[in-house]
Coordinates of C-alpha atoms in Angstrom, one line a residue:
M261 CA 0.0 0.0 0.0
S262 CA 1.2 3.5 -0.7
R263 CA -0.1 7.0 -0.3
S264 CA 0.4 10.2 -2.2
R265 CA 3.3 12.5 -1.1
R266 CA 0.9 15.5 -0.9
D267 CA -1.5 13.7 1.5
V268 CA 1.3 12.3 3.7
L269 CA 2.9 15.8 4.0
A270 CA -0.4 17.5 4.7
E271 CA -1.3 15.1 7.4
A272 CA 2.1 15.3 9.1
T273 CA 2.1 19.1 8.8
A274 CA -1.3 19.4 10.5
R275 CA -0.1 17.1 13.3
L276 CA 3.1 19.1 13.9
R277 CA 1.2 22.4 13.9
E278 CA -1.3 21.1 16.4
A279 CA 1.7 20.0 18.6
G280 CA 3.0 23.6 18.6
V281 CA 6.1 23.0 16.4
A282 CA 7.2 26.3 15.1
S283 CA 7.9 25.3 11.5
P284 CA 5.5 22.4 10.8
E285 CA 5.7 22.4 6.9
H286 CA 9.5 22.6 6.9
D287 CA 9.9 19.9 9.5
A288 CA 7.4 17.5 7.9
A289 CA 9.2 17.8 4.6
E290 CA 12.7 17.4 6.1
L291 CA 11.6 14.3 7.9
L292 CA 10.1 12.8 4.8
A293 CA 13.2 13.6 2.8
H294 CA 15.3 12.0 5.4
V295 CA 13.2 8.8 5.3
L296 CA 13.3 8.7 1.5
G297 CA 17.1 9.4 1.3
T298 CA 16.6 12.6 -0.7
T299 CA 16.5 16.3 -0.2
R300 CA 13.5 18.6 0.7
G301 CA 13.9 20.3 -2.7
R302 CA 13.6 17.0 -4.6
L303 CA 10.5 15.8 -2.8
V304 CA 8.4 17.2 -5.7
L305 CA 9.8 14.3 -7.8
V306 CA 8.2 11.8 -5.4
D307 CA 4.6 10.8 -6.3
A308 CA 3.9 8.2 -3.8
V309 CA 5.3 6.9 -0.5
D310 CA 5.3 3.1 0.1
Q311 CA 4.3 1.4 3.3
P312 CA 7.7 0.7 4.9
A313 CA 8.6 4.4 4.4
L314 CA 5.2 5.4 5.8
D315 CA 5.8 3.4 8.9
E316 CA 9.2 4.9 9.5
Y317 CA 7.9 8.4 8.8
A318 CA 5.0 8.0 11.3
V319 CA 7.5 7.2 14.1
L320 CA 9.6 10.3 13.4
V321 CA 6.5 12.5 13.1
T322 CA 5.3 11.3 16.4
R323 CA 8.7 12.0 18.0
R324 CA 8.8 15.5 16.5
A325 CA 5.3 16.1 17.7
G326 CA 6.6 15.2 21.2
R327 CA 9.1 18.1 20.6
E328 CA 12.3 16.1 20.0
P329 CA 14.6 18.4 18.0
L330 CA 14.4 17.9 14.3
Q331 CA 18.2 17.6 14.1
H332 CA 18.2 14.8 16.6
L333 CA 15.8 12.8 14.4
T334 CA 17.8 13.4 11.2
G335 CA 21.2 13.2 13.0
S336 CA 22.7 16.2 11.4
A337 CA 22.5 20.0 11.1
W338 CA 24.0 22.4 8.6
F339 CA 25.9 25.4 9.9
R340 CA 27.1 27.9 7.3
H341 CA 28.9 25.6 4.8
V342 CA 29.6 22.6 7.0
E343 CA 27.5 19.7 8.1
L344 CA 27.5 18.6 11.8
A345 CA 26.5 15.4 13.5
V346 CA 24.2 16.1 16.4
G347 CA 22.1 14.2 18.8
P348 CA 21.3 13.8 22.5
G349 CA 23.9 15.4 24.7
V350 CA 24.9 18.3 22.5
F351 CA 23.4 21.8 21.9
V352 CA 21.9 22.0 18.4
P353 CA 23.5 24.9 16.6
R354 CA 21.1 27.7 15.7
P355 CA 21.0 29.8 12.5
E356 CA 21.6 32.9 14.5
T357 CA 25.0 31.7 15.6
E358 CA 26.1 31.6 12.0
L359 CA 26.3 35.4 12.2
L360 CA 28.9 35.2 15.0
A361 CA 30.8 32.6 13.1
G362 CA 30.7 34.9 10.0
W363 CA 32.1 37.8 12.1
A364 CA 35.0 35.5 13.2
V365 CA 35.6 34.4 9.6
E366 CA 35.8 38.1 8.5
R367 CA 38.2 39.0 11.3
A368 CA 40.4 36.0 10.6
T369 CA 40.4 36.7 6.8
E370 CA 41.5 40.3 7.4
L371 CA 44.6 38.9 9.2
V372 CA 45.3 36.4 6.4
D373 CA 45.1 39.3 3.9
G374 CA 47.6 41.1 6.1
G375 CA 50.1 38.2 5.7
S376 CA 49.6 36.4 9.1
A377 CA 48.1 33.1 10.2
P378 CA 45.4 34.0 12.7
V379 CA 45.1 32.2 15.9
V380 CA 41.4 31.6 16.8
V381 CA 40.0 30.1 20.0
D382 CA 36.4 28.9 20.3
L383 CA 35.3 28.6 23.9
C384 CA 32.2 26.5 24.8
T385 CA 32.5 24.9 21.4
G386 CA 29.6 22.4 21.9
S387 CA 29.2 20.5 18.6
G388 CA 32.3 22.3 17.3
A389 CA 30.1 24.4 14.9
I390 CA 32.0 27.7 15.0
A391 CA 35.4 26.1 15.1
K392 CA 34.6 23.9 12.1
A393 CA 33.2 26.8 10.2
V394 CA 36.3 29.0 10.7
A395 CA 38.6 26.1 9.9
D396 CA 36.6 25.4 6.7
E397 CA 36.4 29.0 5.5
V398 CA 39.9 30.2 6.7
P399 CA 42.2 27.3 6.2
Q400 CA 45.2 29.4 7.0
A401 CA 43.9 29.9 10.6
V402 CA 45.2 28.0 13.5
V403 CA 42.0 27.0 15.3
H404 CA 41.6 25.8 18.9
A405 CA 38.4 24.8 20.7
V406 CA 37.3 23.6 24.2
E407 CA 34.2 22.0 25.6
L408 CA 33.5 21.1 29.2
D409 CA 30.6 18.6 29.0
E410 CA 31.8 15.1 28.3
A411 CA 28.8 14.1 26.0
A412 CA 29.1 17.3 24.0
H413 CA 32.9 16.9 23.7
R414 CA 32.4 13.5 22.1
W415 CA 30.2 15.1 19.4
A416 CA 32.9 17.8 18.9
V417 CA 35.5 15.1 18.5
R418 CA 33.4 13.5 15.8
N419 CA 32.7 16.8 14.0
L420 CA 36.2 18.2 14.2
A421 CA 38.0 15.0 13.1
G422 CA 40.3 15.8 10.1
T423 CA 39.8 19.5 10.3
G424 CA 43.1 20.3 12.1
V425 CA 41.3 22.0 15.0
D426 CA 43.0 21.6 18.4
L427 CA 40.1 20.3 20.5
R428 CA 40.4 20.0 24.2
Q429 CA 38.1 19.1 27.1
G430 CA 38.0 21.7 29.8
D431 CA 36.5 24.7 31.4
L432 CA 36.4 28.1 29.6
A433 CA 37.6 29.7 32.8
T434 CA 41.0 27.9 32.7
A435 CA 41.4 26.8 29.1
F436 CA 44.5 27.5 27.0
D437 CA 46.9 29.0 29.5
D438 CA 49.6 28.0 27.0
L439 CA 48.1 30.5 24.5
A440 CA 48.0 33.5 26.8
G441 CA 48.6 36.7 25.0
E442 CA 48.9 34.9 21.6
V443 CA 45.3 34.7 20.3
D444 CA 43.9 37.0 17.6
V445 CA 40.2 36.1 17.8
V446 CA 38.1 34.5 20.6
T447 CA 34.6 33.3 19.9
C448 CA 32.0 31.9 22.4
N449 CA 28.4 30.9 22.4
P450 CA 28.1 30.6 26.2
P451 CA 25.1 29.7 28.2
Y452 CA 23.0 32.8 28.7
I453 CA 19.5 32.0 29.9
P454 CA 18.6 33.2 33.5
L455 CA 17.7 30.4 35.8
D456 CA 14.2 31.9 36.4
A457 CA 13.4 31.8 32.7
W458 CA 13.1 28.0 32.7
E459 CA 9.4 27.9 31.7
S460 CA 10.0 30.3 28.7
V461 CA 12.5 28.0 27.0
A462 CA 11.2 26.0 24.0
P463 CA 10.7 22.3 24.9
E464 CA 13.2 21.3 22.1
A465 CA 15.9 23.1 24.1
R466 CA 14.7 22.8 27.6
D467 CA 14.1 19.1 27.5
H468 CA 16.8 18.0 25.1
D469 CA 19.8 20.4 25.0
P470 CA 22.3 20.1 27.9
H471 CA 21.4 22.5 30.7
L472 CA 25.1 23.3 31.0
A473 CA 24.8 25.0 27.6
L474 CA 21.6 26.9 28.5
F475 CA 21.5 28.4 31.9
S476 CA 23.9 30.9 33.5
G477 CA 23.0 32.3 36.9
D478 CA 20.3 34.7 38.0
D479 CA 20.8 37.2 35.2
G480 CA 22.1 34.8 32.5
L481 CA 25.5 36.6 32.4
D482 CA 27.7 34.5 34.8
A483 CA 29.4 32.8 31.8
M484 CA 29.8 36.1 30.0
R485 CA 31.7 37.5 33.0
V486 CA 34.0 34.5 33.0
L487 CA 34.5 34.8 29.2
E488 CA 35.5 38.5 29.6
R489 CA 38.3 37.6 32.0
R490 CA 39.5 34.6 30.0
A491 CA 39.4 36.5 26.7
A492 CA 41.4 39.4 28.2
L493 CA 44.1 36.8 29.2
L494 CA 44.2 34.9 25.9
L495 CA 44.1 37.8 23.4
R496 CA 47.1 39.7 22.2
P497 CA 46.7 43.5 22.6
G498 CA 44.3 44.6 19.8
G499 CA 42.8 41.1 19.6
V500 CA 39.0 40.7 19.4
V501 CA 36.3 38.7 21.1
G502 CA 32.8 37.9 20.0
A503 CA 30.1 36.3 22.1
E504 CA 26.4 35.4 21.5
H505 CA 23.8 36.5 24.1
A506 CA 20.0 36.5 24.6
D507 CA 18.0 39.1 22.7
V508 CA 17.1 40.9 25.9
Q509 CA 20.8 41.3 26.8
G510 CA 21.6 43.8 24.1
E511 CA 22.7 46.3 26.7
S512 CA 23.7 44.2 29.7
A513 CA 26.1 41.9 27.7
P514 CA 28.2 44.7 26.3
A515 CA 28.2 46.3 29.7
V516 CA 30.1 43.3 31.0
F517 CA 33.0 44.3 28.7
A518 CA 32.6 48.1 29.0
A519 CA 32.7 48.1 32.8
T520 CA 36.2 46.6 33.1
G521 CA 38.1 49.3 31.2
R522 CA 40.0 46.6 29.3
W523 CA 38.2 46.9 26.1
T524 CA 37.6 49.3 23.2
E525 CA 35.1 49.2 20.3
V526 CA 32.5 47.4 22.5
R527 CA 29.6 46.9 20.1
D528 CA 26.4 44.9 19.9
H529 CA 25.1 43.3 16.7
P530 CA 21.6 42.3 15.6
D531 CA 20.5 39.1 14.0
L532 CA 18.6 38.9 10.7
A533 CA 15.4 39.6 12.5
G534 CA 16.8 42.8 14.0
R535 CA 17.1 41.4 17.5
A536 CA 20.2 42.0 19.6
R537 CA 22.3 38.8 19.2
F538 CA 26.1 39.1 19.8
V539 CA 28.6 41.4 21.4
T540 CA 32.2 42.1 20.1
A541 CA 35.0 44.0 21.7
R542 CA 38.7 44.7 21.1
L543 CA 41.4 44.3 23.8
A544 CA 43.0 47.7 24.5
R545 CA 46.6 48.0 23.4

């Protein structure tokens, strides 16, 4: 027995929408493409879905309706130009973070154009997304990354294999003492959700992403304060740091850097929706 692709997608989309999934049409199509071993764009070439595929698809749609992350069900996520393996135990990279990675790529490329091999450190690397993107787009860069959580570190090992990235397991507060004063660019997507904001977090993140990657003290800025101190130690004079934050921290996150007197050019940057998204600063010379 088989069913038409249109009917299958329509039914799955309706179910995901009823479950509160933010992008039901997209997710229904991605899951069907995954089951059929094709791409979402090529689904139009599929007229009918046979019973074995229908059975597999029904299981995945049920799990997505239960708010398991789409990327956990497909096992992968695209980030800029690289594909990442993801699953339980690691933070799923968000499209917004691609902007921070792009900023890091631009700063590193400027140094390459100036005749040097930039040293880049990615703290709280998680899946290795930013580190892998920088290594991919700026092959002249010497890239280092660190992750504290054991499960997330295992995913980073898998994703960064063969990239040349120096991956370590450890705490951002103490990582890379051996690179003190030698780093050109520091990036970080730290935890930044206040502890009392638990109920406001989407189930996909709250119930499936590691809490170590989500929550950071009463105001969500504990990790940002640690990052500020560590970046000041790692960077050479004139080096730069970029860090993602919550959209409500467009003033408070930059203030962490501005208050210390160690930084110049402290600026906040919006995401594609115009929401405050990441802060950058340059270490004073």
